[in-house]
Coordinates of C-alpha atoms and ligand atoms in Angstrom, one line a residue:
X87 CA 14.9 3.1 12.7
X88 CA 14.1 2.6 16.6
X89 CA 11.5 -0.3 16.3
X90 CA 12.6 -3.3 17.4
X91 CA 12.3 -6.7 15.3
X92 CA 12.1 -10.3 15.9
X93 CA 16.2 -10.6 16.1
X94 CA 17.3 -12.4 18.9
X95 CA 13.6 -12.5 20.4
X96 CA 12.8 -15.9 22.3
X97 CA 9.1 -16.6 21.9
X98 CA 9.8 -20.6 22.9
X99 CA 6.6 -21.6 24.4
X100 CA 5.2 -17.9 24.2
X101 CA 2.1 -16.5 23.3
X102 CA 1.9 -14.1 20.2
X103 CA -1.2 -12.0 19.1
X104 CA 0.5 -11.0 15.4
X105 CA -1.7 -8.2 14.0
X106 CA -2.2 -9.6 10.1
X107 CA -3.8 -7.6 7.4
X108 CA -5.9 -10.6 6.2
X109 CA -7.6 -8.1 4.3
X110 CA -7.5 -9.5 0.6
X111 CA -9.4 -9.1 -2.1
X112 CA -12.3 -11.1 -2.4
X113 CA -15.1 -11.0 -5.5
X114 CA -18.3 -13.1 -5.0
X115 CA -17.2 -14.9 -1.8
X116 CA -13.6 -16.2 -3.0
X117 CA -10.2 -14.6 -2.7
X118 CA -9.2 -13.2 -6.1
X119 CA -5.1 -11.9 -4.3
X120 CA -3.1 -13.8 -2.0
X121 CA -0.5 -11.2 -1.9
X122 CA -1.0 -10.6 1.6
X123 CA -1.6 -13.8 2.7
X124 CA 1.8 -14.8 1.0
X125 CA 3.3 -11.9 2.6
X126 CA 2.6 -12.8 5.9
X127 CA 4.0 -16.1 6.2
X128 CA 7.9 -15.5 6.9
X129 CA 7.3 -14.2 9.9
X130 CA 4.7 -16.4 10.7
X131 CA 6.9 -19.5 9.8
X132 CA 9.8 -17.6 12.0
X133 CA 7.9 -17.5 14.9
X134 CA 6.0 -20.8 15.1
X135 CA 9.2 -22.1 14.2
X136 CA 11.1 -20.7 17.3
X137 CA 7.9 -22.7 19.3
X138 CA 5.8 -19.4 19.5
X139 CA 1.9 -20.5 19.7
X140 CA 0.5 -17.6 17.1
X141 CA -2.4 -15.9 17.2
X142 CA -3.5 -14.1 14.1
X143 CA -5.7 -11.2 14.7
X144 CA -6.7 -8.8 11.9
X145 CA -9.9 -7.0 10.0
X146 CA -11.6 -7.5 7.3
X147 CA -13.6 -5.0 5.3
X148 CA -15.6 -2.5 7.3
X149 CA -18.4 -4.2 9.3
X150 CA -18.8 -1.2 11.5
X151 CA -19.0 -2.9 15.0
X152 CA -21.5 -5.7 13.4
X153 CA -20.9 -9.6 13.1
X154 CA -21.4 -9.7 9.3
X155 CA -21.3 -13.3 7.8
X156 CA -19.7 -12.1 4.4
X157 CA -16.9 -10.5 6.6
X158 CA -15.5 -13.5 8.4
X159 CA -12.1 -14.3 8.4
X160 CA -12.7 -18.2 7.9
X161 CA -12.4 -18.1 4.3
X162 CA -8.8 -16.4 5.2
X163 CA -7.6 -18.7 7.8
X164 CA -8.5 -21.7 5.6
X165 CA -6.4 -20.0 2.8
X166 CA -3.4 -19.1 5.0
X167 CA -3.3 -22.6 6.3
X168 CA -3.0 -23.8 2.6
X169 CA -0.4 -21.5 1.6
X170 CA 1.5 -22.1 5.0
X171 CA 0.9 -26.2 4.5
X172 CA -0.1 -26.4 8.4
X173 CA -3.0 -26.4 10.1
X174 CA -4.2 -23.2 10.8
X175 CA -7.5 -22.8 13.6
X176 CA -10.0 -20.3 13.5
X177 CA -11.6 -18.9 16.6
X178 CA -15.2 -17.4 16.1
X179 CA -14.3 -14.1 18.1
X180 CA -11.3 -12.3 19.1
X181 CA -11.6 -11.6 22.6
X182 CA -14.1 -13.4 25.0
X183 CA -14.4 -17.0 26.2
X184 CA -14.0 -18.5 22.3
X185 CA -10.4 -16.4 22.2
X186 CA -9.5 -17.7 25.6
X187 CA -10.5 -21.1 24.7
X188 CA -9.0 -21.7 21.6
X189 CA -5.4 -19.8 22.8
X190 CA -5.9 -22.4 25.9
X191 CA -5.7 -25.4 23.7
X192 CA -2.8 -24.2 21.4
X193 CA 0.6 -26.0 21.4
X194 CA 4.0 -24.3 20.8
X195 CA 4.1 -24.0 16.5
X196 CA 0.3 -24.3 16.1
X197 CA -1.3 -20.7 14.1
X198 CA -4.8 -19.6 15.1
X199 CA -6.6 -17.3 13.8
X200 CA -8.8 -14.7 15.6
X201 CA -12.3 -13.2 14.0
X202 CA -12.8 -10.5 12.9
X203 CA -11.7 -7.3 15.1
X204 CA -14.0 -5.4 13.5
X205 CA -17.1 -7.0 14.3
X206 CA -16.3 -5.3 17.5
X207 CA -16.8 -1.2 17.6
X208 CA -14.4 -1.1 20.2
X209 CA -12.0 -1.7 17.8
X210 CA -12.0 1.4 15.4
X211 CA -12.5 3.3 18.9
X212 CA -9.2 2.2 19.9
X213 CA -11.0 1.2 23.2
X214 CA -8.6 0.7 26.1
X215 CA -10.8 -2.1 27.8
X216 CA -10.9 -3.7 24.3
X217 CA -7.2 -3.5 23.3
X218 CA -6.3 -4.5 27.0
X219 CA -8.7 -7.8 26.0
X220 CA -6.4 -9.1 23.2
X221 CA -3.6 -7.8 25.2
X222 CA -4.5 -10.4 28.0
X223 CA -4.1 -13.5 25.3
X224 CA -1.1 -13.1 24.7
X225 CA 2.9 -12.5 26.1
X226 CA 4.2 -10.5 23.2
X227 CA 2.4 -8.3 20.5
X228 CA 4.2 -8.7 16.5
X229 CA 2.7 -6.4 14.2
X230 CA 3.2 -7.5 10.2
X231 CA 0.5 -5.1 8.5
X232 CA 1.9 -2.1 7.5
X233 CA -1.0 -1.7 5.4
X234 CA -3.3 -1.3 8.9
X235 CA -0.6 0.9 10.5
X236 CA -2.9 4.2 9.1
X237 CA -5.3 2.9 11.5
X238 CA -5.0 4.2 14.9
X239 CA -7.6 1.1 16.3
X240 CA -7.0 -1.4 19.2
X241 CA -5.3 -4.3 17.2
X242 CA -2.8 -1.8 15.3
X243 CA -2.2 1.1 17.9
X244 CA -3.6 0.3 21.4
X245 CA -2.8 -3.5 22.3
X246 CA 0.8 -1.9 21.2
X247 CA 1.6 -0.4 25.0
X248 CA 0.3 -2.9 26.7
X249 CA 2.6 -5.6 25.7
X250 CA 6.0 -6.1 24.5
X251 CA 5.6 -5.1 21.1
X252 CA 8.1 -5.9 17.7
X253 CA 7.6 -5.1 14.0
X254 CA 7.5 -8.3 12.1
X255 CA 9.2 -9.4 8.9
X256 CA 6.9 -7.7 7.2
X257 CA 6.4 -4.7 8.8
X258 CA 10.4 -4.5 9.5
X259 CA 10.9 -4.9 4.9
X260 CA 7.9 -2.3 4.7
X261 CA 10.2 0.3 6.8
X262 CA 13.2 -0.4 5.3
X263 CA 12.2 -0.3 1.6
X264 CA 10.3 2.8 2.0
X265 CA 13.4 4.8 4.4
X266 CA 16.0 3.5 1.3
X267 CA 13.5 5.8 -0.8
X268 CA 12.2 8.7 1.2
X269 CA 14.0 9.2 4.6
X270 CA 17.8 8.4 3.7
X271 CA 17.6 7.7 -0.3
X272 CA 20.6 7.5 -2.6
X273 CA 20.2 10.3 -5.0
X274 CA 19.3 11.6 -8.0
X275 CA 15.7 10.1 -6.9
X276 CA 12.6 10.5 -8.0
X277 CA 8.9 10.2 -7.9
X278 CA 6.3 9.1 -10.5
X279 CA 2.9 10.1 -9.5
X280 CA -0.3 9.8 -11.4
X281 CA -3.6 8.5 -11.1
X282 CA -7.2 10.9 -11.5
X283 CA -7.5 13.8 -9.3
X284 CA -4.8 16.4 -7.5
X285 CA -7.2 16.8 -4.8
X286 CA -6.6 13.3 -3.4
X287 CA -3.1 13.5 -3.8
X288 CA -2.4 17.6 -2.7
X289 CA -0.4 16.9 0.8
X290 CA 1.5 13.8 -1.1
X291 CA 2.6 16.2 -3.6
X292 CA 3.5 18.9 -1.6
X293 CA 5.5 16.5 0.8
X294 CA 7.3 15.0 -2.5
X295 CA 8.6 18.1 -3.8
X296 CA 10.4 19.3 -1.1
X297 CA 12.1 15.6 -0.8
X298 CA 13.3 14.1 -4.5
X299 CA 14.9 15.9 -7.0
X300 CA 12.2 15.2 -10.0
X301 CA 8.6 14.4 -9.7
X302 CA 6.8 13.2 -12.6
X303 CA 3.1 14.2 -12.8
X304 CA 0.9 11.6 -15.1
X305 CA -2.2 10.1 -15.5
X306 CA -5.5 12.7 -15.5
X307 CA -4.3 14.6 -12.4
X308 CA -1.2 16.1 -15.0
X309 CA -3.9 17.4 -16.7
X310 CA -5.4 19.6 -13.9
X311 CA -1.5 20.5 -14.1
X312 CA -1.3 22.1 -17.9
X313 CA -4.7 23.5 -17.5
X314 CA -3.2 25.2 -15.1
X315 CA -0.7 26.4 -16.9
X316 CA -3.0 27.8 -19.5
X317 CA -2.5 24.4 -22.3
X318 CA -5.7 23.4 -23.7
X319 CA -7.1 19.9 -22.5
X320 CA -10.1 19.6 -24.8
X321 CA -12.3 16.9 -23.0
X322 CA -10.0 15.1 -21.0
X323 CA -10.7 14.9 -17.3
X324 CA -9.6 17.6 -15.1
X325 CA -10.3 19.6 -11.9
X326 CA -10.7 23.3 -12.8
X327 CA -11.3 24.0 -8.8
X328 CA -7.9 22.7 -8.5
X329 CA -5.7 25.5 -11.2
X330 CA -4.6 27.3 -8.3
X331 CA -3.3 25.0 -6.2
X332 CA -1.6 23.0 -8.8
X333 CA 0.8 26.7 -9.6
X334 CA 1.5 26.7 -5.4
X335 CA 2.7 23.3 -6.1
X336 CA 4.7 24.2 -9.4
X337 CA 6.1 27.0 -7.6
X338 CA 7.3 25.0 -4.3
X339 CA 8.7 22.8 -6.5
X340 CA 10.8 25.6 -7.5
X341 CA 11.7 27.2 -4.5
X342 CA 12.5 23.1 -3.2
X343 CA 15.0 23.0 -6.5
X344 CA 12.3 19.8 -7.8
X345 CA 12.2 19.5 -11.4
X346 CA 8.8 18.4 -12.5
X347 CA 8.1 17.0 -15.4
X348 CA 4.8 16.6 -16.7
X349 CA 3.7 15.3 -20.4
X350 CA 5.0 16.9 -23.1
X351 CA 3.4 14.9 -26.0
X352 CA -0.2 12.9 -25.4
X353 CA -2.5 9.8 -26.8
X354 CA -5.8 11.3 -27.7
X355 CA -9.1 10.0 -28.2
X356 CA -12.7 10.7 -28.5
X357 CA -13.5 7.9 -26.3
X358 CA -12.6 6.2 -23.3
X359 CA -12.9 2.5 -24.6
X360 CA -10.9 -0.6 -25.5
X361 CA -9.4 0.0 -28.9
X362 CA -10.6 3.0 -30.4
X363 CA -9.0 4.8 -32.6
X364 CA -6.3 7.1 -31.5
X365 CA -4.2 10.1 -32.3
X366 CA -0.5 10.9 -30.7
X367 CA -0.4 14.8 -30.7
X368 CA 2.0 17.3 -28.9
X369 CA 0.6 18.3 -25.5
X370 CA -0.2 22.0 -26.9
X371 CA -1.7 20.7 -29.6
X372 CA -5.0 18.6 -28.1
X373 CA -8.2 18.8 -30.4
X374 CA -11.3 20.1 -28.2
X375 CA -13.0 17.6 -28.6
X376 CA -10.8 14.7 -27.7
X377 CA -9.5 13.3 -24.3
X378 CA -5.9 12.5 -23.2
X379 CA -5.8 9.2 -22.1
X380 CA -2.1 8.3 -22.3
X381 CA 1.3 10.0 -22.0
X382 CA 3.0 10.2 -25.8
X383 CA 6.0 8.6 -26.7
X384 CA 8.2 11.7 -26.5
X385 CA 7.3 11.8 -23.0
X386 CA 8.2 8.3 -22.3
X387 CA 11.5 8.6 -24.0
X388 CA 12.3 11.4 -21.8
X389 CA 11.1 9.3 -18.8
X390 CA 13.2 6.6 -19.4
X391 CA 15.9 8.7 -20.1
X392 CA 16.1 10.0 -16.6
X393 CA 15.5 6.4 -15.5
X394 CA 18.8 5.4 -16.8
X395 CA 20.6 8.6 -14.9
X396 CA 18.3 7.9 -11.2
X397 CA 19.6 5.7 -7.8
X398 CA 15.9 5.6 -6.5
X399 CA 12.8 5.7 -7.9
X400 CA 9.0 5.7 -5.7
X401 CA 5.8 5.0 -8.0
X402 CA 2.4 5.4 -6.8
X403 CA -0.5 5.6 -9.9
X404 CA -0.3 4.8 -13.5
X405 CA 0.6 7.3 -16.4
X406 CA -2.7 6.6 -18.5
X407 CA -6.0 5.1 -18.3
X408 CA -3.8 1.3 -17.9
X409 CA -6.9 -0.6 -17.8
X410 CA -8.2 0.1 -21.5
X411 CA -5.7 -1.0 -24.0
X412 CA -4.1 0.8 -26.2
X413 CA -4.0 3.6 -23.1
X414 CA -2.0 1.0 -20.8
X415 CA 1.1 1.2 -23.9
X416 CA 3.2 4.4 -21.3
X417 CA 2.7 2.8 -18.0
X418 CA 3.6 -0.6 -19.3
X419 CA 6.6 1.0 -20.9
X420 CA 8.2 3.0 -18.1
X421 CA 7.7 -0.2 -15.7
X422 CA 9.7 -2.2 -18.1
X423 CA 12.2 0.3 -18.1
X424 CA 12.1 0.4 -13.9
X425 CA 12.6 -3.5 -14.0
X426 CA 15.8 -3.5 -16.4
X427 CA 17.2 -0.8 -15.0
X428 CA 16.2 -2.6 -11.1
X429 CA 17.9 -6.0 -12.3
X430 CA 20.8 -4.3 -13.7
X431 CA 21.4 -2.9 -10.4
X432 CA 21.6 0.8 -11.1
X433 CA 18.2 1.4 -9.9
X434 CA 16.2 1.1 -6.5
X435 CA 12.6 0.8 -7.1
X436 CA 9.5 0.9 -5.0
X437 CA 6.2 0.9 -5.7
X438 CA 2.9 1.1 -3.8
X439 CA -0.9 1.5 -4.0
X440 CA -3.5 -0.5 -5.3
X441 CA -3.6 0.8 -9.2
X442 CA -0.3 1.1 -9.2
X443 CA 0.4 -2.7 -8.4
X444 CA -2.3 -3.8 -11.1
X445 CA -0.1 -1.9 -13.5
X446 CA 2.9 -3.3 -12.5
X447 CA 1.3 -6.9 -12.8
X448 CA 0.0 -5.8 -16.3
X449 CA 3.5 -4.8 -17.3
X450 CA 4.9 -8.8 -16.1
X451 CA 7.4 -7.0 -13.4
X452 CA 5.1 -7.1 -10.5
X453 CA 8.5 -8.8 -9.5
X454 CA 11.5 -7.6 -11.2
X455 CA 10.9 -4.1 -8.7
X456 CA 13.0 -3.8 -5.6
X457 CA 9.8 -3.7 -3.7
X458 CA 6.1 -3.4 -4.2
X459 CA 4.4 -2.6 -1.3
X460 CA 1.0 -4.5 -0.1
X461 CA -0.3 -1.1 1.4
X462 CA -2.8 1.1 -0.3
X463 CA -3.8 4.0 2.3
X464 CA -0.8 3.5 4.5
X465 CA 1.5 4.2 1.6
X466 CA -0.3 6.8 0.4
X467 CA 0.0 8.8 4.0
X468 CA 3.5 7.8 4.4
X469 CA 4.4 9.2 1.3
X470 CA 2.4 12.6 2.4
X471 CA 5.0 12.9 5.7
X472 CA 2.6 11.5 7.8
X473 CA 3.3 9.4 11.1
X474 CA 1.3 6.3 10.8
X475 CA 0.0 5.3 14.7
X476 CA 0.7 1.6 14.3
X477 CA 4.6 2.3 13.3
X478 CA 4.6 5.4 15.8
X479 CA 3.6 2.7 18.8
X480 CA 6.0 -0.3 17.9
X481 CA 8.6 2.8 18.4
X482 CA 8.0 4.2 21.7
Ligands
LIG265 C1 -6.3 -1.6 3.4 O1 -6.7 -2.6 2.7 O2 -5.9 -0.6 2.8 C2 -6.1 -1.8 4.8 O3 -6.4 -3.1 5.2 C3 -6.9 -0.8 5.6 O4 -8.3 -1.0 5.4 P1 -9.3 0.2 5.7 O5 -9.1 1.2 4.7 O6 -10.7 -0.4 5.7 O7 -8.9 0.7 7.1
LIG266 MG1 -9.3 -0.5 2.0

């Protein structure tokens, strides 16, 4: 990979705008995930460390250009300060004289933390006058939020070329975990992919079969798949509009030489609730009027089977309706399976997107993968082929 990382770079004394994804998960004002926040701190710690004076910029939300109290990043700097155990200081705007001002009084080691970038509209509009703004606090641009890099906005793309610019720890175990998967992968490898509807996931799909050797289809969007394929669904949730492009997919897998496998037994029920009762049924055998809302236990044991054979493995949605017990039972298996086979170092395993990290919490291996990425979006378009503009500019 050409970007370069924070090897052998002197920031003594130096100014640092580090673009952070601060943007955690917060429910009625507090901060419910500090994943991100945890995430952050090597190369935080690295930098202020070597004497760097960091400045923490990132969004938060989608204020739209607007200074919206709920959207502040205080809450976050107070919380990244605690999990750093220094003192981290806030700085009510990102650019202007309370930027300036605050970077002025900063020490080699201290942390700041910018507002906000979004409260500015220049910042979505990748607005050269605004990016060359930030670019002016600082010597040196670090970018840590591979989760942003999607974004093609001032803070993530633009401040980029105007400054020396480095991938931070972060960023830099990001690229590398998902190039040991996708770009240069030890094979057999393949791909679980599930979650609700095809349509969100078409170009992921298509970009995935012509890159592992098996993809596995689960959760609701596998049955848009049998539909498809003329299998009787009863009620279960499925995209008719979508028949035809689910075959174009089935038959690209085939001209790619990708196996797919999709459910071959199902959990049924009438209802999608906690508890109810259930039926395990062969997949051409569905009552109309009952709902698949897990992957069987044949299909499991075949999953796991192949798990036993693979080098690689990429995960990105859950096999059933996880949040509703008894429909969490496949997922939670299959993880379980992914960990052992992780730890017992036949396996590299990585993960990404945000239902597909609550499932892995659910299971207890959140941390027995090789890696779980932080991103939601980003992984999702890196996984479709895409370029991401924040990685595309730390390369040129
Ligand atoms: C994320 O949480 O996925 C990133 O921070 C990007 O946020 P956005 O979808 O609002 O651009
Ligand atoms: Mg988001």
């Amino acid at each position: 990979m050409l970007f370069r990382t924070l090897d052998n770079l002197d920031v003594a004394g130096k100014r640092v705008l580090l673009r952070a994804d601060l943007n955690v998960p917060v429910r009625d004002g507090k901060i419910t995930d500090l994943t991100r926040i945890e995430r952050l701190c090597p190369t935080i710690r690295e930098l202020a460390g070597k004497g760097a004076k960091v400045i923490v910029c990132s969004h938060f939300d989608r204020p739209k250009g607007r200074r919206v109290p709920e959207m502040s990043l205080a809450p976050m700097a107070a919380a990244l300060g605690q999990v750093l155990g220094q003192r981290v200081r806030f700085a009510e705007d990102c650019t202007g004289v309370a930027a300036q001002q605050s970077v002025e009084r900063m020490a080699p080691g201290d942390v700041l933390v910018l507002e906000n970038t979004r409260y500015h509209a220049a910042e979505e509009k990748n607005d050269p006058a605004f990016a060359a703004e930030l670019a002016e606090l600082a010597d040196l641009y670090v970018n840590d939020a591979f989760s942003a890099a999607h974004r093609a906005h001032a803070s993530t793309e633009g401040v980029a070329h105007l400054l020396p610019a480095y991938a931070g720890r972060l960023m830099q175990a990001e690229l590398e975990a998902l190039d040991a998967t996708l770009g240069n992968p030890q094979r057999p490898v393949m791909a679980i992919v599930g979650g609700a509807k095809v349509s969100t996931k078409l170009e992921l799909l298509g970009n995935l079969v012509t890159k592992v050797n098996v993809l596995t289809i689960g959760g609701a969007m596998a049955n848009t798949f049998l539909a498809a394929q003329g299998i009787e669904v009863g009620k279960s949730l499925q995209e008719a509009e979508m028949h035809a492009t689910a075959r174009d997919i089935l038959a690209a897998a085939k001209t790619a030489g990708c196996e797919i496998l999709l459910p071959t037994d199902a959990v049924v029920a009438r209802e999608l609730k906690a508890n109810v009762p259930t039926q395990t049924v062969a997949i051409n055998a569905v009552p109309a009027d009952a709902m698949i809302l897990d992957v069987g236990p044949a299909t499991v044991a075949t999953l796991n089977g192949h798990i036993a054979a693979l080098r690689t493995l990429v995960w990105n949605g859950p096999l059933g309706a996880f949040e509703t017990p008894p429909f969490d039972a496949a997922t939670t298996a299959v993880a379980q399976a992914v960990a052992a086979a992780t730890q017992a170092g036949t396996l590299r395993s990585v993960a990404g997107g945000g239902d597909t990290v609550s499932a892995l919490r659910h299971a207890g291996v959140l941390d027995k993968l090789s890696y779980v990425s932080t991103a939601g979006g980003a992984f999702l378009e890196w996984l479709e082929g895409k370029t991401l503009p924040g990685v595309a500019a730390l390369e040129g």
